[in-house]
Coordinates of C-alpha atoms in Angstrom, one line a residue:
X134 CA 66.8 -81.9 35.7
X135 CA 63.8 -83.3 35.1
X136 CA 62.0 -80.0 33.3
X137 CA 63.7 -79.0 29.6
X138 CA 63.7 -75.6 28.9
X139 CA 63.3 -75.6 25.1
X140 CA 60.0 -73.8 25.2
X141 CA 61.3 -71.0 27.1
X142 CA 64.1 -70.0 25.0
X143 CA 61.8 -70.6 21.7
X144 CA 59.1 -68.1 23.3
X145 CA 61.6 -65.3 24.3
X146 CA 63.0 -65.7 20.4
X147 CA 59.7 -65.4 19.2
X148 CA 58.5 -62.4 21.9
X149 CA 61.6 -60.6 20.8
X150 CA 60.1 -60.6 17.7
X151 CA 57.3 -60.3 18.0
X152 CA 57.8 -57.0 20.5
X153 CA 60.0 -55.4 17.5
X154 CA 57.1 -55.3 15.3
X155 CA 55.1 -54.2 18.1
X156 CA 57.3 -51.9 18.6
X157 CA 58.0 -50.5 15.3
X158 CA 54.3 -50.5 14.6
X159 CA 53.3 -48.2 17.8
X160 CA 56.6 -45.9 16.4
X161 CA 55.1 -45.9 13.0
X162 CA 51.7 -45.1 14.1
X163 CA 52.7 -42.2 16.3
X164 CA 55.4 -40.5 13.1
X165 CA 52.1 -40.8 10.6
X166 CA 50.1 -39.6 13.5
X167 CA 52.6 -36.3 14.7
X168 CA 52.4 -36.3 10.2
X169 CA 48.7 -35.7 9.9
X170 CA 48.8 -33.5 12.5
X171 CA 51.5 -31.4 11.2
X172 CA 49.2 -31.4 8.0
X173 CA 46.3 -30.1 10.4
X174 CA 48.2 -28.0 12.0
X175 CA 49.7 -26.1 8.5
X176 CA 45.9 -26.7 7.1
X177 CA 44.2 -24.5 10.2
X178 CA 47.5 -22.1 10.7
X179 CA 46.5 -21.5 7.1
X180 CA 42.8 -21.1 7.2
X181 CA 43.4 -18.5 10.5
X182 CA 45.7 -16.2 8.3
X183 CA 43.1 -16.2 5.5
X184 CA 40.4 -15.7 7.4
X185 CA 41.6 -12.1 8.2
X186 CA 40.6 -11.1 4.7
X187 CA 39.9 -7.0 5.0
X188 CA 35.6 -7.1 6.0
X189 CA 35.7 -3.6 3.8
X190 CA 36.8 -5.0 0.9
X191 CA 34.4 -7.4 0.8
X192 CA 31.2 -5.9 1.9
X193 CA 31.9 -3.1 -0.4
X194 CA 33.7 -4.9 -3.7
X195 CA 32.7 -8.9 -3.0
X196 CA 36.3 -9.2 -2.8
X197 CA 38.8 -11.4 -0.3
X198 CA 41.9 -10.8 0.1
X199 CA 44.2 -10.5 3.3
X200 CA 45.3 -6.8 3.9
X201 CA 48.7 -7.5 4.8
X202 CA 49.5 -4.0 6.4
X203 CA 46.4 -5.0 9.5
X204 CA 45.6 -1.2 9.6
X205 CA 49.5 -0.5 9.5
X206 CA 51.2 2.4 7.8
X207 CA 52.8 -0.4 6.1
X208 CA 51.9 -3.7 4.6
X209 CA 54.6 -6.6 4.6
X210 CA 54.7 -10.3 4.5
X211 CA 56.4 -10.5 8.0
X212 CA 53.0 -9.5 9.4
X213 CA 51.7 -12.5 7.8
X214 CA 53.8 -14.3 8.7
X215 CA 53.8 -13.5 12.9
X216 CA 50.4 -13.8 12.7
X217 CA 50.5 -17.5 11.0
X218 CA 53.8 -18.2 14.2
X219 CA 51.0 -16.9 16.8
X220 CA 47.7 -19.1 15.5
X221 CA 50.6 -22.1 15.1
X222 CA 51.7 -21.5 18.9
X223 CA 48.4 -22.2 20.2
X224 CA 47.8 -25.5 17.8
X225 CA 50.8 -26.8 18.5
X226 CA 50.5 -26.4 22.5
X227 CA 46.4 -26.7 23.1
X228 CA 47.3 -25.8 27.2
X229 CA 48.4 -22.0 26.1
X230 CA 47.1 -19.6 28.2
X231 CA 45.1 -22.2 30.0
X232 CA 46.0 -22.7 33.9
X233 CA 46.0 -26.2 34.6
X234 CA 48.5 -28.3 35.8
X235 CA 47.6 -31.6 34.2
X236 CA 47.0 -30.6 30.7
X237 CA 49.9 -32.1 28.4
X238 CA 50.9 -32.9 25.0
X239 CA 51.7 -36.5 23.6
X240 CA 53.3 -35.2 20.6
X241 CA 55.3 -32.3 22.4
X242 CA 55.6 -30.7 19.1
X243 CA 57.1 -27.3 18.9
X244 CA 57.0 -24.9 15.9
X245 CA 61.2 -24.4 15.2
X246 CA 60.9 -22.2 12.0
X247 CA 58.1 -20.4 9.7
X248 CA 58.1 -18.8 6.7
X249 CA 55.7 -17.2 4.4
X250 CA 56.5 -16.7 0.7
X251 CA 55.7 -16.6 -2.8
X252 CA 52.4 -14.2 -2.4
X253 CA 50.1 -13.3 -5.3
X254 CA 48.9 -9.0 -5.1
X255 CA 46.1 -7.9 -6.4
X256 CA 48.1 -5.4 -8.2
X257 CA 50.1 -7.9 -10.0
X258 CA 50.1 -8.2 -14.1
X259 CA 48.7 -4.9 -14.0
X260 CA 46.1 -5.3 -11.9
X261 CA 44.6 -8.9 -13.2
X262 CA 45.0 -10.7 -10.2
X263 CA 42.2 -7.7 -8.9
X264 CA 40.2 -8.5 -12.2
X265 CA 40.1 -11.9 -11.7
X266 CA 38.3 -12.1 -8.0
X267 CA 36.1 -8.9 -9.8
X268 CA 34.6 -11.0 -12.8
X269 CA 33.9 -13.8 -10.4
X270 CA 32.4 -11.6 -8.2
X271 CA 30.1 -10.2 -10.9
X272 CA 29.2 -13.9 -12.2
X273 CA 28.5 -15.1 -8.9
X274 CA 26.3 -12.0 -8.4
X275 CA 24.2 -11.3 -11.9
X276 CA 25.4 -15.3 -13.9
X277 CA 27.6 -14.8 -16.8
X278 CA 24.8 -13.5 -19.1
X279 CA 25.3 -10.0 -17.9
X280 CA 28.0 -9.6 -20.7
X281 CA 25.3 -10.5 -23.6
X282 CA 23.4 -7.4 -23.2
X283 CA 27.1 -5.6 -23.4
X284 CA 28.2 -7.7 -26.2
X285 CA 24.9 -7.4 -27.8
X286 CA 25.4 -3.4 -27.3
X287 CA 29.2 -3.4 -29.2
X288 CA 27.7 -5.4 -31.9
X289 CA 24.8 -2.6 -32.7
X290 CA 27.2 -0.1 -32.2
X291 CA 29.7 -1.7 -34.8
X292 CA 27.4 -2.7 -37.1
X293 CA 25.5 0.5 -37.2
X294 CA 27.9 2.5 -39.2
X295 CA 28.3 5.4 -36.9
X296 CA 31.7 4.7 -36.9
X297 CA 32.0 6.1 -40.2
X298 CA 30.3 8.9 -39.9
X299 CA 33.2 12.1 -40.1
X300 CA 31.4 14.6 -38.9
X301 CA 34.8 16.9 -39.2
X302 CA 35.0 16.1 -42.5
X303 CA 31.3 16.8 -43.3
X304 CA 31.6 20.5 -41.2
X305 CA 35.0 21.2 -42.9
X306 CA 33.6 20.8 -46.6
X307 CA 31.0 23.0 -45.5
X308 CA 32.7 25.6 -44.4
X309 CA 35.5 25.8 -47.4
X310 CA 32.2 25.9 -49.9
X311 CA 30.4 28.8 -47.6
X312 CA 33.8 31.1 -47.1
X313 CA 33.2 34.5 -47.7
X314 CA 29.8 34.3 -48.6
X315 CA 27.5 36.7 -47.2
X316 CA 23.8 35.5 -46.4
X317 CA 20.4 37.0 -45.2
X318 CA 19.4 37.0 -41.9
X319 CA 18.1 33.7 -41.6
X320 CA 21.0 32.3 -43.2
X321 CA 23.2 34.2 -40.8
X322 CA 20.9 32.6 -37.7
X323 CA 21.5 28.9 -39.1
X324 CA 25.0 29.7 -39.3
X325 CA 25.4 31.1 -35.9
X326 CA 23.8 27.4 -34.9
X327 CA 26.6 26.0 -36.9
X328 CA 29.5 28.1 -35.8
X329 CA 28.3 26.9 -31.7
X330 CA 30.0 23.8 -32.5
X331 CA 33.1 25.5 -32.3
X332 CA 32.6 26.8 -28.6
X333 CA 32.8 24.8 -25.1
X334 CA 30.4 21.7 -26.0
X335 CA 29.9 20.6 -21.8
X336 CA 28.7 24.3 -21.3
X337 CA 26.2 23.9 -23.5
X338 CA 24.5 20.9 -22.0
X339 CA 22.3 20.7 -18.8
X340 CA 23.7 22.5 -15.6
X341 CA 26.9 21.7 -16.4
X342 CA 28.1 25.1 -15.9
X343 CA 27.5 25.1 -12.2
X344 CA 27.1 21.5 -11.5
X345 CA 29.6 19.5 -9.8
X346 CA 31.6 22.0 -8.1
X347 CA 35.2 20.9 -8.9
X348 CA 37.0 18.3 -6.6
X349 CA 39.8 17.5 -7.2
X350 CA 40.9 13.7 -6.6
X351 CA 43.7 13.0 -4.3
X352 CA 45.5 10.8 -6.3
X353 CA 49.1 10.8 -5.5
X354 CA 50.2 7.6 -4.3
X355 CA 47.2 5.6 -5.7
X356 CA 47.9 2.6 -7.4
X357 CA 47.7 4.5 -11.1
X358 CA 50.9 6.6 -9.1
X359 CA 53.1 4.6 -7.9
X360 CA 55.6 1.3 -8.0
X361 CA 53.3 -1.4 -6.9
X362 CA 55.1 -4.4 -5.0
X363 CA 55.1 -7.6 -7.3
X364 CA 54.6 -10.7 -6.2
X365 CA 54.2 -14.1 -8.6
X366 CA 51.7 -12.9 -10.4
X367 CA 48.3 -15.0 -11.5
X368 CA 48.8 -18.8 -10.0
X369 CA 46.5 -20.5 -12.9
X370 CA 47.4 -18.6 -16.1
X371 CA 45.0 -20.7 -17.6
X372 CA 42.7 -18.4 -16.3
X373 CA 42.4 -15.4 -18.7
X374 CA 41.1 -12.4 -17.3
X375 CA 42.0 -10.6 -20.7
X376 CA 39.6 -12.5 -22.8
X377 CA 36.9 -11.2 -24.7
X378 CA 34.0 -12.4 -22.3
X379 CA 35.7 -11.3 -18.9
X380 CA 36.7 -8.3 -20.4
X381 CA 32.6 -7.5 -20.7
X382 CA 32.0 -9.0 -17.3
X383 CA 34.6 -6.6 -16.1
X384 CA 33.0 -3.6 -17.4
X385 CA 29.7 -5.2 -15.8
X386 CA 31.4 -5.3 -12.1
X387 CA 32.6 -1.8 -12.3
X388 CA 29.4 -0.3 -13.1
X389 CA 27.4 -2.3 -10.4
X390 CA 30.3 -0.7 -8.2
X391 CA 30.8 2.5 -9.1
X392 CA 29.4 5.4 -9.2
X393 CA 28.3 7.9 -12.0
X394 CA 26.6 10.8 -12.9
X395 CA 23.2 9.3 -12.8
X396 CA 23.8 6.2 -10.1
X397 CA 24.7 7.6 -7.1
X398 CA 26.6 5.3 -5.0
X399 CA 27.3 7.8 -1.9
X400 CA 31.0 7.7 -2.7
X401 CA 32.8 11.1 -1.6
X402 CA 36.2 10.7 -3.0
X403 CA 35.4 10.5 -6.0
X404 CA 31.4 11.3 -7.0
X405 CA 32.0 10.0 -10.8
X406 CA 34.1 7.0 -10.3
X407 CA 33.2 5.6 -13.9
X408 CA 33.8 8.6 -15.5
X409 CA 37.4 9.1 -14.1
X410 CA 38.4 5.4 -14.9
X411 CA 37.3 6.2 -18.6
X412 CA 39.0 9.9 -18.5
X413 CA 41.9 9.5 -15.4
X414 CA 41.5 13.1 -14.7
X415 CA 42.1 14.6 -11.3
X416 CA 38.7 16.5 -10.7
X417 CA 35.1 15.3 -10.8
X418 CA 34.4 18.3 -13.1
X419 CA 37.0 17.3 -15.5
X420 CA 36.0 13.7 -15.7
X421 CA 32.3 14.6 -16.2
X422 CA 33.0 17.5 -18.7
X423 CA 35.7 14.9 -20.9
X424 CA 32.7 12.3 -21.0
X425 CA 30.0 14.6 -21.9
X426 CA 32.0 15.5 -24.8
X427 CA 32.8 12.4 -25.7
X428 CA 28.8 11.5 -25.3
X429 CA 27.9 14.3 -27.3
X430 CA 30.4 12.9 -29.9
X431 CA 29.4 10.1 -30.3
X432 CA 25.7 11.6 -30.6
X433 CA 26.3 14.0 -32.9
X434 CA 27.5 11.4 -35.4
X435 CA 24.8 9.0 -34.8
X436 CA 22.1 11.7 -35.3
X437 CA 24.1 13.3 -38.8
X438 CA 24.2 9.6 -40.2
X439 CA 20.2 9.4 -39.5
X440 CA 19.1 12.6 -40.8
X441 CA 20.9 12.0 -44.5
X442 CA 19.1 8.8 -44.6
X443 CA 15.6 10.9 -43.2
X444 CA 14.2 11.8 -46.7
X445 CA 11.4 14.1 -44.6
X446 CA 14.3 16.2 -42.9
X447 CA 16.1 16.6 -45.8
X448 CA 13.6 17.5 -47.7
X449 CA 13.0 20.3 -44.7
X450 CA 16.8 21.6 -45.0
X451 CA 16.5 22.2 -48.9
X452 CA 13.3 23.8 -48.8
X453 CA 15.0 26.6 -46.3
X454 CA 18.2 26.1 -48.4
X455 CA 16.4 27.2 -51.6
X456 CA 15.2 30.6 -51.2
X457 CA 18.0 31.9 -49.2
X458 CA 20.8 30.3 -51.9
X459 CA 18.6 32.1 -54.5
X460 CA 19.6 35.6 -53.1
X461 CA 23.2 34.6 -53.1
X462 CA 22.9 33.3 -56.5
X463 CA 21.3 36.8 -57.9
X464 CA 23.8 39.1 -56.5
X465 CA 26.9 36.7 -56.7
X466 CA 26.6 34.1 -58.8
X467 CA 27.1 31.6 -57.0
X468 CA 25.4 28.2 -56.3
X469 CA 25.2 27.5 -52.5
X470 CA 22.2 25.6 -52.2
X471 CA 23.6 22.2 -51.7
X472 CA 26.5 22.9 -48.9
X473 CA 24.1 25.5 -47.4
X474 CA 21.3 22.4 -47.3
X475 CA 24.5 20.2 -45.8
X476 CA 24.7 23.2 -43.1
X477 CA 21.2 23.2 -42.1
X478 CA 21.2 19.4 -41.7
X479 CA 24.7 19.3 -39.8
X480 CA 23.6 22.1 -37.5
X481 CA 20.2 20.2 -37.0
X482 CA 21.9 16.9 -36.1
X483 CA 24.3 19.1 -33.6
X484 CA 21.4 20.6 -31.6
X485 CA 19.9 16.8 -31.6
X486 CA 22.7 15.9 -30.2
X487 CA 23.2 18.2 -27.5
X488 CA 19.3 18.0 -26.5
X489 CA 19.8 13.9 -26.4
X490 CA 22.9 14.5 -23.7
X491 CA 20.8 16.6 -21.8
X492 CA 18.2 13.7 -21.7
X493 CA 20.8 11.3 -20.5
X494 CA 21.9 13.2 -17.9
X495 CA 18.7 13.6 -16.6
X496 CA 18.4 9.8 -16.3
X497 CA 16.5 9.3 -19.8
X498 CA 17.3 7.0 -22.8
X499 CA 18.0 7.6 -26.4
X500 CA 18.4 5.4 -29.6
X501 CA 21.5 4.8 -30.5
X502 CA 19.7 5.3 -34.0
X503 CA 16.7 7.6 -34.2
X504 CA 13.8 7.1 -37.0
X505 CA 11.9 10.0 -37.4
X506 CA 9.6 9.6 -34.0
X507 CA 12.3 9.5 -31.9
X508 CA 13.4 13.4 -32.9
X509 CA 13.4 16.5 -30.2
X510 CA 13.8 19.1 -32.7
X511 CA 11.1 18.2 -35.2
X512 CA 11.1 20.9 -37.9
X513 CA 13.8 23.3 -39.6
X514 CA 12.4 26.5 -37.0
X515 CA 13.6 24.5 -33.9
X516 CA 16.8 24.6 -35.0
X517 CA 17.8 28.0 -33.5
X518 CA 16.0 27.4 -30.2
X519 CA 18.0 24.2 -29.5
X520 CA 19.3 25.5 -26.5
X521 CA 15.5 26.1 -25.1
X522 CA 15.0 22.0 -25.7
X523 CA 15.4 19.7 -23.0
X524 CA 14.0 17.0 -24.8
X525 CA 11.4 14.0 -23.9
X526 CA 11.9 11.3 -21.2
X527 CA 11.5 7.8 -22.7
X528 CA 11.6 4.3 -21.4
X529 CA 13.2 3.1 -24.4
X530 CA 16.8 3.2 -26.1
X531 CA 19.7 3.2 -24.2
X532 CA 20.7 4.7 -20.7
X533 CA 23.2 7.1 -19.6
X534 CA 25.3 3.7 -18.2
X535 CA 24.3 1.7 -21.3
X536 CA 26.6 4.4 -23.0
X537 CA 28.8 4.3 -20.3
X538 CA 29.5 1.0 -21.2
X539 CA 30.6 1.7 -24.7
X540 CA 33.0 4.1 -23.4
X541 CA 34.7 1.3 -21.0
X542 CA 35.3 -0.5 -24.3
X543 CA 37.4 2.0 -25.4
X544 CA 39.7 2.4 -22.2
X545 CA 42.9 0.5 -22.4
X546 CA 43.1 -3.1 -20.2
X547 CA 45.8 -1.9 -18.2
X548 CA 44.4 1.4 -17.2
X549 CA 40.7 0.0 -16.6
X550 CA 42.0 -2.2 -14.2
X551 CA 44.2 0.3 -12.6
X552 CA 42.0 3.3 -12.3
X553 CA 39.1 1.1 -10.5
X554 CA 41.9 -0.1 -8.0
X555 CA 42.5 3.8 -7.6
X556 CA 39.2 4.1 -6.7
X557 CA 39.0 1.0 -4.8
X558 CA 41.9 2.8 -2.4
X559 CA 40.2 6.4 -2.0
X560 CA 37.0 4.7 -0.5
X561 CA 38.7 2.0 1.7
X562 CA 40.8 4.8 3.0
X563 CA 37.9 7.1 4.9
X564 CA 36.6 3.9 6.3
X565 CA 38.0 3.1 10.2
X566 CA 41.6 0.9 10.6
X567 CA 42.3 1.5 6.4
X568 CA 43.9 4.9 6.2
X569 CA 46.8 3.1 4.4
X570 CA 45.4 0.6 2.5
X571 CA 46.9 -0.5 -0.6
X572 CA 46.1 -2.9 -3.1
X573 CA 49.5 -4.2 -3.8
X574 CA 49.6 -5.3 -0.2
X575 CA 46.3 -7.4 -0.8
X576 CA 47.3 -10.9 -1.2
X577 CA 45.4 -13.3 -2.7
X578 CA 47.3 -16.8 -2.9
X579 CA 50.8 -17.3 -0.6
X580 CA 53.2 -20.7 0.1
X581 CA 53.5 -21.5 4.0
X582 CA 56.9 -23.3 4.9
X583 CA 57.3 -24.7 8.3
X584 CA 59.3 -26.7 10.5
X585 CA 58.7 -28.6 13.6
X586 CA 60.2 -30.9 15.8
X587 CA 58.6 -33.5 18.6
X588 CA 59.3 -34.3 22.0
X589 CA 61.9 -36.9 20.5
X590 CA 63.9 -34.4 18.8
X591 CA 62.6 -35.5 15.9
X592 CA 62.3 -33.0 12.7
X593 CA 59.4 -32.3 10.2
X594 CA 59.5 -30.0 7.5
X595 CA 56.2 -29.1 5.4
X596 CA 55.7 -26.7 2.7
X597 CA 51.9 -25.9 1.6
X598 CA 49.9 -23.2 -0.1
X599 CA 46.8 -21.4 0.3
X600 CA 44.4 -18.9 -1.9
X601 CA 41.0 -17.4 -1.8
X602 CA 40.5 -18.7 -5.9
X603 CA 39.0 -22.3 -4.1
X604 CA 36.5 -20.0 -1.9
X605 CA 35.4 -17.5 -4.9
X606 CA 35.0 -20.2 -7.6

């Protein structure tokens, strides 16, 4: 009885407590630890699934996105979603598929539940989730101030008051004041120049009567022809692939990535890709023939506003005009000189314009307004031989793609957007493992929800989202 055993009982008080916090510290290191590793598991799961972005679409378009079908006749989320369960499966248990005894998991966290939702298409909001990765594609390739030379291009086009020019109007006027009159022979030849107008423009200009031989575009079920799936649609709206600038940048990517009449790109489903996402006709030769016409359009009234403000033409036309209105005047009284000067100079400006198409074509440049120097047909005579005139190749003025770009301006959003993802589909289809491809089972951005439980029986649920925008920005 001589030892007390105060000290005893005080120390196992204070090792009880001292072994709870002990305790509760180790449990609370191991729940942040089996957290953070549930976070790096989600994080890599993640990371696997996205890095099985289509290798087509981006060596061909600079664009990522995961092909959800995986060469399938079908694309669906629950692909997506096995493949996440499978890359999970071998995080969550490092010994799979390895043959050793020892090897063993602290955690002994299993993967109870996954789910993949909420996706983003590239097809959704009519394609602008597709237009998005496309302009930042285009900016990361060429800088944003690809679109000045395009804006710059509008702004001479609006300004320069072809626009205005009715060329209808002009012709119809003419043809009301000449009705019924009868003119000499070389009245009758200028006519017969004037009365071409009326015929098949395209087979007028450069090989167009032989060349391309028609192919017609297999576009049933493209993206232009079908329900698309939907999915939530662009994740940052503050990002406007609609506005003025990525509009132009737009234009930009399409014509570094498709092909036309004069850039050949190689394509075979469709050798004037640019041309059928400004017509959406179902042949190359319909595409091609609708923008020739629409390029000799526009031609026609650039060169009829510059040769009534060419004092030197004009002055050409009357002097023709004169003599032969003088015969009409003598047997009929009747004053034709200044609508048969009008017809000269209309007819003039219409072989011009044909002559400058053929010039395009051939991978030359025209003015969008001529002076003087840059006419083909320089005098009155060379009027009626307009078919004979190829014209001359020049370095300067605008190219074949420069009008091109025009044209895109005019194309509705929607269908711009839509018609390149047409084309997008016809080439990734002939290439191996994408028979079936489909943008609208392209995904972009998706939400991963998962739940897991340790070798404690414990539960963890975690919800996280992914998306390419990070990668391409």
């Amino acid at each position: 009885m001589k030892y007390k055993g105060s000290v005893t009982v005080f120390l196992s008080l204070v090792m009880g407590i001292v072994m709870s916090l002990i305790l509760m510290t180790v449990e609370s290191a191991r729940c942040s630890a089996e957290k953070m590793r549930i976070e790096m598991l989600t994080r890599m799961g993640l990371e696997s699934i996205f890095a099985e972005y289509n290798r087509e679409l981006l060596n061909r378009y600079d664009l990522l996105f995961i092909d959800s079908s995986y060469g399938k006749a079908s694309s669906s989320l629950k692909e997506t979603r096995d493949h996440l369960k499978d890359y999970l499966s071998y995080n969550v248990r490092p010994s799979k598929g390895i043959i050793s005894p020892g090897a063993g998991d602290i955690y002994g966290m299993k993967l109870k539940e996954a789910e993949v939702c909420n996706p983003s298409y590239a097809t959704d909001n009519a394609g602008r989730v597709f237009k998005r990765q496309a302009i930042e594609a285009v900016k990361n390739r060429y800088g944003a101030g690809i679109a000045e030379k395009a804006v710059s291009l509008k702004n001479n086009y609006d300004g320069s008051g072809i626009k205005d020019e009715n060329v209808e109007k002009r012709r119809e006027e003419i043809r009301k004041e000449l009705e019924g009159i009868e003119l000499d022979d070389k009245g009758k030849k200028l006519k017969e120049v004037f009365d071409k107008r009326q015929g098949n423009i395209a087979s007028l200009i450069y090989g167009l009567s032989v060349r391309p031989a028609s192919t017609e575009l297999k576009l049933k079920g493209l993206a232009s022809y079908r329900k698309n799936k939907e999915g939530i649609g662009l994740v940052r709206p503050d990002t406007n692939p609609d506005s003025l600038l990525n509009e132009r940048l737009f234009e930009q990517y399409l014509l570094w990535k498709c092909s036309s009449f004069t850039n050949d790109l190689g394509h075979e489903s469709c050798r004037y890709e640019i041309e059928y996402i400004i017509n959406g006709k179902n042949t190359d030769t319909a595409n091609l023939r609708e923008t020739v016409t629409k390029l000799f359009f526009l031609r026609e009234a650039a060169d009829t506003m510059a040769i009534y403000r060419d004092t030197g033409k004009k002055a050409q036309a009357e002097a023709v005009a004169v003599p032969i209105a003088a015969v009409v005047e003598a047997f009929l009284g009747v004053d034709i000189k200044e609508p048969l000067k009008n017809m000269i100079l209309v007819s003039w400006a219409f072989g011009e314009a044909v002559t400058d198409v053929r010039v395009l074509l051939r991978g030359g440049r025209v003015p969008l307004v001529k002076d003087s120097s840059d006419w083909n047909i320089k005098t009155v005579l060379g009027i009626r031989y307009f078919y004979l005139n190829y014209g001359k190749m020049s370095d300067s003025g605008l190219s074949y793609n420069d009008y091109m770009t025009l044209f895109l301006m005019t194309v509705n959003k929607k269908d711009k957007a839509m018609r390149a993802m047409d084309i997008i589909e016809m080439n990734l289809r002939t290439t191996a493992g994408n028979s079936n491809f489909r943008m609208d089972g392209c995904v972009e951005y998706l939400e991963a929800r998962l739940k897991f439980k340790d070798r404690s029986g414990r539960k963890f649920e975690i919800r996280r989202d992914y998306s390419y925008m990070n990668v391409i920005e």
